[in-house]
């Protein structure tokens, strides 16, 4: 079993839909990161979470440390949100463990 | 402010050769980390450097090595290339290191081993 699990692996949504991507982990962490990777490979760091909830525009990320679970929500999804979303945890030792990623496609 | 740059962007090598990839971090950033991305294994952490010191490394064979210079620029080297080393190699930089602040990723170097 992977130490960081993401679901779903693939997701297709219609423009405007509310989207949720989940990440569960089995190791102790210092923080959890959500990354976005567009076709072509460029990766952008979206959020770094150690507790609670963060919001940036239409993106919301939450983490429940006790349940070892995080969610990334996209409100009013748009085709430009189409990308791979990757959850990464750091264990406090300057090292990431990555989830397998969720490939999101938003249709116009 | 210029972003993270990686050179070269594309590289084709044959089995048994060695390769050196370069990463220039954002000005002022002292941490550089390296990652390998393949369709089968996804993203995997290779190593992290801070002020010329390697602070952690991932589960890769000794053929994979790296270093960081006093100007924070970093190189990674893969010796005796194998077909399975074909991948996108990404580096990222930050002020204080992996897990402590936002990582800024470079565009990657796509390595093909024939």
PDB file of N, CA, C and O in Angstrom, chain B residues 23-96:
ATOM      1  N   UNK B  23      20.524  22.993 -12.761  1.00  0.00           N
ATOM      2  CA  UNK B  23      19.367  23.728 -12.243  1.00  0.00           C
ATOM      3  C   UNK B  23      19.858  25.031 -11.623  1.00  0.00           C
ATOM      4  O   UNK B  23      20.726  25.024 -10.739  1.00  0.00           O
ATOM      5  N   UNK B  24      19.281  26.147 -12.090  1.00  0.00           N
ATOM      6  CA  UNK B  24      19.590  27.451 -11.492  1.00  0.00           C
ATOM      7  C   UNK B  24      18.376  27.926 -10.719  1.00  0.00           C
ATOM      8  O   UNK B  24      17.307  28.127 -11.310  1.00  0.00           O
ATOM      9  N   UNK B  25      18.502  28.095  -9.411  1.00  0.00           N
ATOM     10  CA  UNK B  25      17.334  28.463  -8.602  1.00  0.00           C
ATOM     11  C   UNK B  25      16.991  29.939  -8.740  1.00  0.00           C
ATOM     12  O   UNK B  25      17.745  30.718  -9.314  1.00  0.00           O
ATOM     13  N   UNK B  26      15.848  30.291  -8.185  1.00  0.00           N
ATOM     14  CA  UNK B  26      15.459  31.694  -8.103  1.00  0.00           C
ATOM     15  C   UNK B  26      16.476  32.416  -7.212  1.00  0.00           C
ATOM     16  O   UNK B  26      16.924  31.865  -6.183  1.00  0.00           O
ATOM     17  N   UNK B  27      16.812  33.631  -7.595  1.00  0.00           N
ATOM     18  CA  UNK B  27      17.793  34.400  -6.846  1.00  0.00           C
ATOM     19  C   UNK B  27      17.387  34.510  -5.370  1.00  0.00           C
ATOM     20  O   UNK B  27      16.238  34.855  -5.051  1.00  0.00           O
ATOM     21  N   UNK B  28      18.333  34.195  -4.481  1.00  0.00           N
ATOM     22  CA  UNK B  28      18.052  34.265  -3.051  1.00  0.00           C
ATOM     23  C   UNK B  28      17.633  32.942  -2.432  1.00  0.00           C
ATOM     24  O   UNK B  28      17.667  32.782  -1.204  1.00  0.00           O
ATOM     25  N   UNK B  29      17.233  31.996  -3.264  1.00  0.00           N
ATOM     26  CA  UNK B  29      16.856  30.681  -2.742  1.00  0.00           C
ATOM     27  C   UNK B  29      18.101  29.852  -2.468  1.00  0.00           C
ATOM     28  O   UNK B  29      19.009  29.786  -3.299  1.00  0.00           O
ATOM     29  N   UNK B  30      18.126  29.205  -1.307  1.00  0.00           N
ATOM     30  CA  UNK B  30      19.294  28.411  -0.931  1.00  0.00           C
ATOM     31  C   UNK B  30      19.037  26.909  -1.012  1.00  0.00           C
ATOM     32  O   UNK B  30      19.949  26.112  -0.865  1.00  0.00           O
ATOM     33  N   UNK B  31      17.794  26.522  -1.199  1.00  0.00           N
ATOM     34  CA  UNK B  31      17.465  25.098  -1.276  1.00  0.00           C
ATOM     35  C   UNK B  31      17.131  24.710  -2.709  1.00  0.00           C
ATOM     36  O   UNK B  31      16.382  25.413  -3.399  1.00  0.00           O
ATOM     37  N   UNK B  32      17.706  23.600  -3.142  1.00  0.00           N
ATOM     38  CA  UNK B  32      17.357  23.018  -4.441  1.00  0.00           C
ATOM     39  C   UNK B  32      17.059  21.544  -4.222  1.00  0.00           C
ATOM     40  O   UNK B  32      17.826  20.835  -3.566  1.00  0.00           O
ATOM     41  N   UNK B  33      15.934  21.101  -4.760  1.00  0.00           N
ATOM     42  CA  UNK B  33      15.583  19.681  -4.676  1.00  0.00           C
ATOM     43  C   UNK B  33      15.353  19.144  -6.076  1.00  0.00           C
ATOM     44  O   UNK B  33      15.013  19.893  -6.991  1.00  0.00           O
ATOM     45  N   UNK B  34      15.549  17.843  -6.219  1.00  0.00           N
ATOM     46  CA  UNK B  34      15.454  17.184  -7.513  1.00  0.00           C
ATOM     47  C   UNK B  34      14.440  16.056  -7.461  1.00  0.00           C
ATOM     48  O   UNK B  34      14.322  15.354  -6.432  1.00  0.00           O
ATOM     49  N   UNK B  35      13.721  15.838  -8.562  1.00  0.00           N
ATOM     50  CA  UNK B  35      12.677  14.842  -8.653  1.00  0.00           C
ATOM     51  C   UNK B  35      12.751  14.142 -10.011  1.00  0.00           C
ATOM     52  O   UNK B  35      13.130  14.746 -11.011  1.00  0.00           O
ATOM     53  N   UNK B  36      12.326  12.876 -10.004  1.00  0.00           N
ATOM     54  CA  UNK B  36      12.190  12.112 -11.229  1.00  0.00           C
ATOM     55  C   UNK B  36      10.713  11.819 -11.441  1.00  0.00           C
ATOM     56  O   UNK B  36      10.021  11.432 -10.497  1.00  0.00           O
ATOM     57  N   UNK B  37      10.232  12.009 -12.645  1.00  0.00           N
ATOM     58  CA  UNK B  37       8.832  11.694 -12.957  1.00  0.00           C
ATOM     59  C   UNK B  37       8.766  10.750 -14.139  1.00  0.00           C
ATOM     60  O   UNK B  37       9.276  11.060 -15.223  1.00  0.00           O
ATOM     61  N   UNK B  38       8.147   9.592 -13.932  1.00  0.00           N
ATOM     62  CA  UNK B  38       7.930   8.612 -14.994  1.00  0.00           C
ATOM     63  C   UNK B  38       6.467   8.235 -15.013  1.00  0.00           C
ATOM     64  O   UNK B  38       5.774   8.343 -14.001  1.00  0.00           O
ATOM     65  N   UNK B  39       5.970   7.740 -16.162  1.00  0.00           N
ATOM     66  CA  UNK B  39       4.557   7.334 -16.217  1.00  0.00           C
ATOM     67  C   UNK B  39       4.247   6.204 -15.229  1.00  0.00           C
ATOM     68  O   UNK B  39       3.175   6.175 -14.649  1.00  0.00           O
ATOM     69  N   UNK B  40       5.196   5.337 -15.003  1.00  0.00           N
ATOM     70  CA  UNK B  40       4.937   4.190 -14.132  1.00  0.00           C
ATOM     71  C   UNK B  40       5.028   4.494 -12.652  1.00  0.00           C
ATOM     72  O   UNK B  40       4.217   4.038 -11.857  1.00  0.00           O
ATOM     73  N   UNK B  41       6.003   5.268 -12.256  1.00  0.00           N
ATOM     74  CA  UNK B  41       6.262   5.535 -10.836  1.00  0.00           C
ATOM     75  C   UNK B  41       5.777   6.899 -10.369  1.00  0.00           C
ATOM     76  O   UNK B  41       5.782   7.187  -9.171  1.00  0.00           O
ATOM     77  N   UNK B  42       5.376   7.760 -11.298  1.00  0.00           N
ATOM     78  CA  UNK B  42       4.959   9.098 -10.908  1.00  0.00           C
ATOM     79  C   UNK B  42       6.143   9.936 -10.465  1.00  0.00           C
ATOM     80  O   UNK B  42       7.275   9.725 -10.896  1.00  0.00           O
ATOM     81  N   UNK B  43       5.862  10.887  -9.593  1.00  0.00           N
ATOM     82  CA  UNK B  43       6.902  11.768  -9.083  1.00  0.00           C
ATOM     83  C   UNK B  43       7.618  11.110  -7.915  1.00  0.00           C
ATOM     84  O   UNK B  43       6.975  10.602  -7.006  1.00  0.00           O
ATOM     85  N   UNK B  44       8.942  11.144  -7.944  1.00  0.00           N
ATOM     86  CA  UNK B  44       9.729  10.604  -6.844  1.00  0.00           C
ATOM     87  C   UNK B  44      10.827  11.587  -6.475  1.00  0.00           C
ATOM     88  O   UNK B  44      11.449  12.187  -7.343  1.00  0.00           O
ATOM     89  N   UNK B  45      11.062  11.710  -5.181  1.00  0.00           N
ATOM     90  CA  UNK B  45      12.074  12.612  -4.654  1.00  0.00           C
ATOM     91  C   UNK B  45      13.456  11.992  -4.826  1.00  0.00           C
ATOM     92  O   UNK B  45      13.669  10.827  -4.488  1.00  0.00           O
ATOM     93  N   UNK B  46      14.385  12.776  -5.356  1.00  0.00           N
ATOM     94  CA  UNK B  46      15.759  12.308  -5.538  1.00  0.00           C
ATOM     95  C   UNK B  46      16.658  12.774  -4.397  1.00  0.00           C
ATOM     96  O   UNK B  46      17.257  11.974  -3.698  1.00  0.00           O
ATOM     97  N   UNK B  47      16.825  14.083  -4.256  1.00  0.00           N
ATOM     98  CA  UNK B  47      17.609  14.643  -3.149  1.00  0.00           C
ATOM     99  C   UNK B  47      17.344  16.122  -2.987  1.00  0.00           C
ATOM    100  O   UNK B  47      16.753  16.753  -3.856  1.00  0.00           O
ATOM    101  N   UNK B  48      17.775  16.636  -1.824  1.00  0.00           N
ATOM    102  CA  UNK B  48      17.617  18.047  -1.516  1.00  0.00           C
ATOM    103  C   UNK B  48      18.931  18.604  -1.010  1.00  0.00           C
ATOM    104  O   UNK B  48      19.616  17.959  -0.208  1.00  0.00           O
ATOM    105  N   UNK B  49      19.291  19.772  -1.502  1.00  0.00           N
ATOM    106  CA  UNK B  49      20.500  20.460  -1.079  1.00  0.00           C
ATOM    107  C   UNK B  49      20.152  21.807  -0.489  1.00  0.00           C
ATOM    108  O   UNK B  49      19.236  22.480  -0.965  1.00  0.00           O
ATOM    109  N   UNK B  50      20.904  22.169   0.546  1.00  0.00           N
ATOM    110  CA  UNK B  50      20.756  23.479   1.156  1.00  0.00           C
ATOM    111  C   UNK B  50      22.143  23.977   1.511  1.00  0.00           C
ATOM    112  O   UNK B  50      22.872  23.297   2.247  1.00  0.00           O
ATOM    113  N   UNK B  51      22.499  25.123   0.999  1.00  0.00           N
ATOM    114  CA  UNK B  51      23.824  25.693   1.260  1.00  0.00           C
ATOM    115  C   UNK B  51      24.927  24.663   1.083  1.00  0.00           C
ATOM    116  O   UNK B  51      25.771  24.455   1.962  1.00  0.00           O
ATOM    117  N   UNK B  52      24.883  24.001  -0.060  1.00  0.00           N
ATOM    118  CA  UNK B  52      25.908  23.044  -0.513  1.00  0.00           C
ATOM    119  C   UNK B  52      25.895  21.723   0.242  1.00  0.00           C
ATOM    120  O   UNK B  52      26.768  20.873  -0.010  1.00  0.00           O
ATOM    121  N   UNK B  53      24.947  21.502   1.139  1.00  0.00           N
ATOM    122  CA  UNK B  53      24.876  20.256   1.907  1.00  0.00           C
ATOM    123  C   UNK B  53      23.647  19.455   1.494  1.00  0.00           C
ATOM    124  O   UNK B  53      22.552  20.005   1.410  1.00  0.00           O
ATOM    125  N   UNK B  54      23.859  18.158   1.265  1.00  0.00           N
ATOM    126  CA  UNK B  54      22.717  17.302   0.979  1.00  0.00           C
ATOM    127  C   UNK B  54      22.027  16.971   2.295  1.00  0.00           C
ATOM    128  O   UNK B  54      22.634  16.352   3.179  1.00  0.00           O
ATOM    129  N   UNK B  55      20.741  17.302   2.405  1.00  0.00           N
ATOM    130  CA  UNK B  55      20.040  17.080   3.666  1.00  0.00           C
ATOM    131  C   UNK B  55      19.223  15.799   3.655  1.00  0.00           C
ATOM    132  O   UNK B  55      18.904  15.256   4.708  1.00  0.00           O
ATOM    133  N   UNK B  56      18.820  15.330   2.479  1.00  0.00           N
ATOM    134  CA  UNK B  56      18.107  14.072   2.409  1.00  0.00           C
ATOM    135  C   UNK B  56      18.194  13.546   0.990  1.00  0.00           C
ATOM    136  O   UNK B  56      18.459  14.303   0.045  1.00  0.00           O
ATOM    137  N   UNK B  57      17.995  12.255   0.845  1.00  0.00           N
ATOM    138  CA  UNK B  57      17.956  11.668  -0.470  1.00  0.00           C
ATOM    139  C   UNK B  57      16.893  10.595  -0.510  1.00  0.00           C
ATOM    140  O   UNK B  57      16.544   9.998   0.509  1.00  0.00           O
ATOM    141  N   UNK B  58      16.383  10.348  -1.707  1.00  0.00           N
ATOM    142  CA  UNK B  58      15.367   9.332  -1.905  1.00  0.00           C
ATOM    143  C   UNK B  58      15.990   7.976  -2.150  1.00  0.00           C
ATOM    144  O   UNK B  58      17.210   7.801  -2.073  1.00  0.00           O
ATOM    145  N   UNK B  59      15.141   6.989  -2.436  1.00  0.00           N
ATOM    146  CA  UNK B  59      15.594   5.614  -2.619  1.00  0.00           C
ATOM    147  C   UNK B  59      16.017   5.366  -4.055  1.00  0.00           C
ATOM    148  O   UNK B  59      15.319   4.706  -4.812  1.00  0.00           O
ATOM    149  N   UNK B  60      17.124   5.901  -4.419  1.00  0.00           N
ATOM    150  CA  UNK B  60      17.682   5.712  -5.756  1.00  0.00           C
ATOM    151  C   UNK B  60      19.083   5.132  -5.633  1.00  0.00           C
ATOM    152  O   UNK B  60      19.772   5.365  -4.640  1.00  0.00           O
ATOM    153  N   UNK B  61      19.500   4.386  -6.655  1.00  0.00           N
ATOM    154  CA  UNK B  61      20.854   3.800  -6.587  1.00  0.00           C
ATOM    155  C   UNK B  61      21.936   4.871  -6.613  1.00  0.00           C
ATOM    156  O   UNK B  61      21.694   6.022  -6.964  1.00  0.00           O
ATOM    157  N   UNK B  62      23.123   4.463  -6.248  1.00  0.00           N
ATOM    158  CA  UNK B  62      24.245   5.391  -6.168  1.00  0.00           C
ATOM    159  C   UNK B  62      24.637   6.007  -7.497  1.00  0.00           C
ATOM    160  O   UNK B  62      25.429   6.951  -7.525  1.00  0.00           O
ATOM    161  N   UNK B  63      24.090   5.474  -8.591  1.00  0.00           N
ATOM    162  CA  UNK B  63      24.361   6.070  -9.912  1.00  0.00           C
ATOM    163  C   UNK B  63      23.822   7.499 -10.000  1.00  0.00           C
ATOM    164  O   UNK B  63      24.260   8.281 -10.849  1.00  0.00           O
ATOM    165  N   UNK B  64      22.885   7.808  -9.135  1.00  0.00           N
ATOM    166  CA  UNK B  64      22.299   9.144  -9.113  1.00  0.00           C
ATOM    167  C   UNK B  64      23.034   9.968  -8.043  1.00  0.00           C
ATOM    168  O   UNK B  64      23.054   9.579  -6.870  1.00  0.00           O
ATOM    169  N   UNK B  65      23.584  11.070  -8.438  1.00  0.00           N
ATOM    170  CA  UNK B  65      24.299  11.909  -7.481  1.00  0.00           C
ATOM    171  C   UNK B  65      24.036  13.372  -7.814  1.00  0.00           C
ATOM    172  O   UNK B  65      23.559  13.700  -8.903  1.00  0.00           O
ATOM    173  N   UNK B  66      24.349  14.210  -6.882  1.00  0.00           N
ATOM    174  CA  UNK B  66      24.139  15.636  -7.116  1.00  0.00           C
ATOM    175  C   UNK B  66      25.125  16.461  -6.335  1.00  0.00           C
ATOM    176  O   UNK B  66      25.921  15.937  -5.531  1.00  0.00           O
ATOM    177  N   UNK B  67      25.094  17.744  -6.597  1.00  0.00           N
ATOM    178  CA  UNK B  67      25.877  18.672  -5.799  1.00  0.00           C
ATOM    179  C   UNK B  67      25.306  20.064  -5.943  1.00  0.00           C
ATOM    180  O   UNK B  67      24.530  20.335  -6.877  1.00  0.00           O
ATOM    181  N   UNK B  68      25.672  20.915  -5.016  1.00  0.00           N
ATOM    182  CA  UNK B  68      25.236  22.297  -5.067  1.00  0.00           C
ATOM    183  C   UNK B  68      26.448  23.191  -4.895  1.00  0.00           C
ATOM    184  O   UNK B  68      27.316  22.909  -4.057  1.00  0.00           O
ATOM    185  N   UNK B  69      26.471  24.248  -5.663  1.00  0.00           N
ATOM    186  CA  UNK B  69      27.595  25.173  -5.632  1.00  0.00           C
ATOM    187  C   UNK B  69      27.307  26.337  -4.692  1.00  0.00           C
ATOM    188  O   UNK B  69      26.171  26.529  -4.234  1.00  0.00           O
ATOM    189  N   UNK B  70      28.326  27.131  -4.459  1.00  0.00           N
ATOM    190  CA  UNK B  70      28.187  28.228  -3.499  1.00  0.00           C
ATOM    191  C   UNK B  70      27.174  29.287  -3.962  1.00  0.00           C
ATOM    192  O   UNK B  70      26.646  30.046  -3.156  1.00  0.00           O
ATOM    193  N   UNK B  71      26.904  29.341  -5.264  1.00  0.00           N
ATOM    194  CA  UNK B  71      25.893  30.296  -5.755  1.00  0.00           C
ATOM    195  C   UNK B  71      24.500  29.661  -5.796  1.00  0.00           C
ATOM    196  O   UNK B  71      23.576  30.218  -6.383  1.00  0.00           O
ATOM    197  N   UNK B  72      24.354  28.510  -5.171  1.00  0.00           N
ATOM    198  CA  UNK B  72      23.099  27.743  -5.052  1.00  0.00           C
ATOM    199  C   UNK B  72      22.712  26.978  -6.307  1.00  0.00           C
ATOM    200  O   UNK B  72      21.782  26.174  -6.248  1.00  0.00           O
ATOM    201  N   UNK B  73      23.398  27.189  -7.389  1.00  0.00           N
ATOM    202  CA  UNK B  73      23.127  26.376  -8.571  1.00  0.00           C
ATOM    203  C   UNK B  73      23.432  24.921  -8.248  1.00  0.00           C
ATOM    204  O   UNK B  73      24.312  24.620  -7.432  1.00  0.00           O
ATOM    205  N   UNK B  74      22.672  24.023  -8.884  1.00  0.00           N
ATOM    206  CA  UNK B  74      22.842  22.604  -8.568  1.00  0.00           C
ATOM    207  C   UNK B  74      22.954  21.790  -9.848  1.00  0.00           C
ATOM    208  O   UNK B  74      22.438  22.173 -10.897  1.00  0.00           O
ATOM    209  N   UNK B  75      23.647  20.698  -9.739  1.00  0.00           N
ATOM    210  CA  UNK B  75      23.736  19.732 -10.828  1.00  0.00           C
ATOM    211  C   UNK B  75      23.390  18.365 -10.296  1.00  0.00           C
ATOM    212  O   UNK B  75      23.659  18.053  -9.130  1.00  0.00           O
ATOM    213  N   UNK B  76      22.801  17.544 -11.152  1.00  0.00           N
ATOM    214  CA  UNK B  76      22.660  16.140 -10.821  1.00  0.00           C
ATOM    215  C   UNK B  76      23.284  15.313 -11.944  1.00  0.00           C
ATOM    216  O   UNK B  76      23.279  15.721 -13.107  1.00  0.00           O
ATOM    217  N   UNK B  77      23.838  14.220 -11.556  1.00  0.00           N
ATOM    218  CA  UNK B  77      24.549  13.357 -12.485  1.00  0.00           C
ATOM    219  C   UNK B  77      23.974  11.947 -12.399  1.00  0.00           C
ATOM    220  O   UNK B  77      23.682  11.445 -11.305  1.00  0.00           O
ATOM    221  N   UNK B  78      23.788  11.344 -13.552  1.00  0.00           N
ATOM    222  CA  UNK B  78      23.412   9.935 -13.591  1.00  0.00           C
ATOM    223  C   UNK B  78      24.473   9.213 -14.405  1.00  0.00           C
ATOM    224  O   UNK B  78      24.725   9.567 -15.569  1.00  0.00           O
ATOM    225  N   UNK B  79      25.105   8.236 -13.797  1.00  0.00           N
ATOM    226  CA  UNK B  79      26.143   7.484 -14.498  1.00  0.00           C
ATOM    227  C   UNK B  79      25.572   6.145 -14.981  1.00  0.00           C
ATOM    228  O   UNK B  79      24.526   5.691 -14.486  1.00  0.00           O
ATOM    229  N   UNK B  80      26.244   5.544 -15.919  1.00  0.00           N
ATOM    230  CA  UNK B  80      25.866   4.242 -16.462  1.00  0.00           C
ATOM    231  C   UNK B  80      24.357   4.178 -16.711  1.00  0.00           C
ATOM    232  O   UNK B  80      23.625   3.384 -16.095  1.00  0.00           O
ATOM    233  N   UNK B  81      23.903   5.004 -17.608  1.00  0.00           N
ATOM    234  CA  UNK B  81      22.471   5.141 -17.857  1.00  0.00           C
ATOM    235  C   UNK B  81      21.821   3.813 -18.242  1.00  0.00           C
ATOM    236  O   UNK B  81      22.390   2.993 -18.976  1.00  0.00           O
ATOM    237  N   UNK B  82      20.594   3.637 -17.739  1.00  0.00           N
ATOM    238  CA  UNK B  82      19.777   2.476 -18.082  1.00  0.00           C
ATOM    239  C   UNK B  82      18.507   2.984 -18.781  1.00  0.00           C
ATOM    240  O   UNK B  82      18.122   4.146 -18.626  1.00  0.00           O
ATOM    241  N   UNK B  83      17.861   2.067 -19.505  1.00  0.00           N
ATOM    242  CA  UNK B  83      16.634   2.466 -20.211  1.00  0.00           C
ATOM    243  C   UNK B  83      15.604   3.046 -19.248  1.00  0.00           C
ATOM    244  O   UNK B  83      14.892   3.996 -19.564  1.00  0.00           O
ATOM    245  N   UNK B  84      15.536   2.499 -18.050  1.00  0.00           N
ATOM    246  CA  UNK B  84      14.562   2.941 -17.048  1.00  0.00           C
ATOM    247  C   UNK B  84      14.820   4.325 -16.493  1.00  0.00           C
ATOM    248  O   UNK B  84      14.004   4.847 -15.735  1.00  0.00           O
ATOM    249  N   UNK B  85      15.959   4.904 -16.851  1.00  0.00           N
ATOM    250  CA  UNK B  85      16.255   6.260 -16.386  1.00  0.00           C
ATOM    251  C   UNK B  85      15.570   7.312 -17.262  1.00  0.00           C
ATOM    252  O   UNK B  85      15.619   8.506 -16.941  1.00  0.00           O
ATOM    253  N   UNK B  86      14.970   6.873 -18.344  1.00  0.00           N
ATOM    254  CA  UNK B  86      14.218   7.811 -19.187  1.00  0.00           C
ATOM    255  C   UNK B  86      13.087   8.407 -18.359  1.00  0.00           C
ATOM    256  O   UNK B  86      12.254   7.681 -17.803  1.00  0.00           O
ATOM    257  N   UNK B  87      13.059   9.724 -18.275  1.00  0.00           N
ATOM    258  CA  UNK B  87      12.105  10.380 -17.378  1.00  0.00           C
ATOM    259  C   UNK B  87      12.181  11.884 -17.570  1.00  0.00           C
ATOM    260  O   UNK B  87      13.069  12.395 -18.260  1.00  0.00           O
ATOM    261  N   UNK B  88      11.246  12.558 -16.933  1.00  0.00           N
ATOM    262  CA  UNK B  88      11.313  14.005 -16.791  1.00  0.00           C
ATOM    263  C   UNK B  88      11.971  14.280 -15.441  1.00  0.00           C
ATOM    264  O   UNK B  88      11.512  13.791 -14.410  1.00  0.00           O
ATOM    265  N   UNK B  89      13.053  15.036 -15.454  1.00  0.00           N
ATOM    266  CA  UNK B  89      13.753  15.384 -14.225  1.00  0.00           C
ATOM    267  C   UNK B  89      13.462  16.844 -13.903  1.00  0.00           C
ATOM    268  O   UNK B  89      13.729  17.747 -14.699  1.00  0.00           O
ATOM    269  N   UNK B  90      12.898  17.038 -12.728  1.00  0.00           N
ATOM    270  CA  UNK B  90      12.482  18.368 -12.296  1.00  0.00           C
ATOM    271  C   UNK B  90      13.321  18.817 -11.121  1.00  0.00           C
ATOM    272  O   UNK B  90      13.690  18.000 -10.267  1.00  0.00           O
ATOM    273  N   UNK B  91      13.602  20.086 -11.074  1.00  0.00           N
ATOM    274  CA  UNK B  91      14.190  20.635  -9.862  1.00  0.00           C
ATOM    275  C   UNK B  91      13.275  21.735  -9.337  1.00  0.00           C
ATOM    276  O   UNK B  91      12.428  22.272 -10.076  1.00  0.00           O
ATOM    277  N   UNK B  92      13.416  22.027  -8.071  1.00  0.00           N
ATOM    278  CA  UNK B  92      12.627  23.079  -7.437  1.00  0.00           C
ATOM    279  C   UNK B  92      13.512  23.829  -6.475  1.00  0.00           C
ATOM    280  O   UNK B  92      14.478  23.269  -5.932  1.00  0.00           O
ATOM    281  N   UNK B  93      13.194  25.080  -6.241  1.00  0.00           N
ATOM    282  CA  UNK B  93      13.976  25.862  -5.287  1.00  0.00           C
ATOM    283  C   UNK B  93      13.056  26.542  -4.289  1.00  0.00           C
ATOM    284  O   UNK B  93      11.860  26.739  -4.542  1.00  0.00           O
ATOM    285  N   UNK B  94      13.621  26.858  -3.131  1.00  0.00           N
ATOM    286  CA  UNK B  94      12.883  27.603  -2.111  1.00  0.00           C
ATOM    287  C   UNK B  94      13.884  28.290  -1.197  1.00  0.00           C
ATOM    288  O   UNK B  94      15.082  28.013  -1.260  1.00  0.00           O
ATOM    289  N   UNK B  95      13.390  29.150  -0.333  1.00  0.00           N
ATOM    290  CA  UNK B  95      14.283  29.852   0.598  1.00  0.00           C
ATOM    291  C   UNK B  95      14.899  28.892   1.605  1.00  0.00           C
ATOM    292  O   UNK B  95      16.100  28.884   1.813  1.00  0.00           O
ATOM    293  N   UNK B  96      14.026  28.074   2.231  1.00  0.00           N
ATOM    294  CA  UNK B  96      14.550  27.323   3.369  1.00  0.00           C
ATOM    295  C   UNK B  96      14.432  25.814   3.251  1.00  0.00           C
ATOM    296  O   UNK B  96      14.905  25.096   4.122  1.00  0.00           O
TER     297      UNK B  96
END
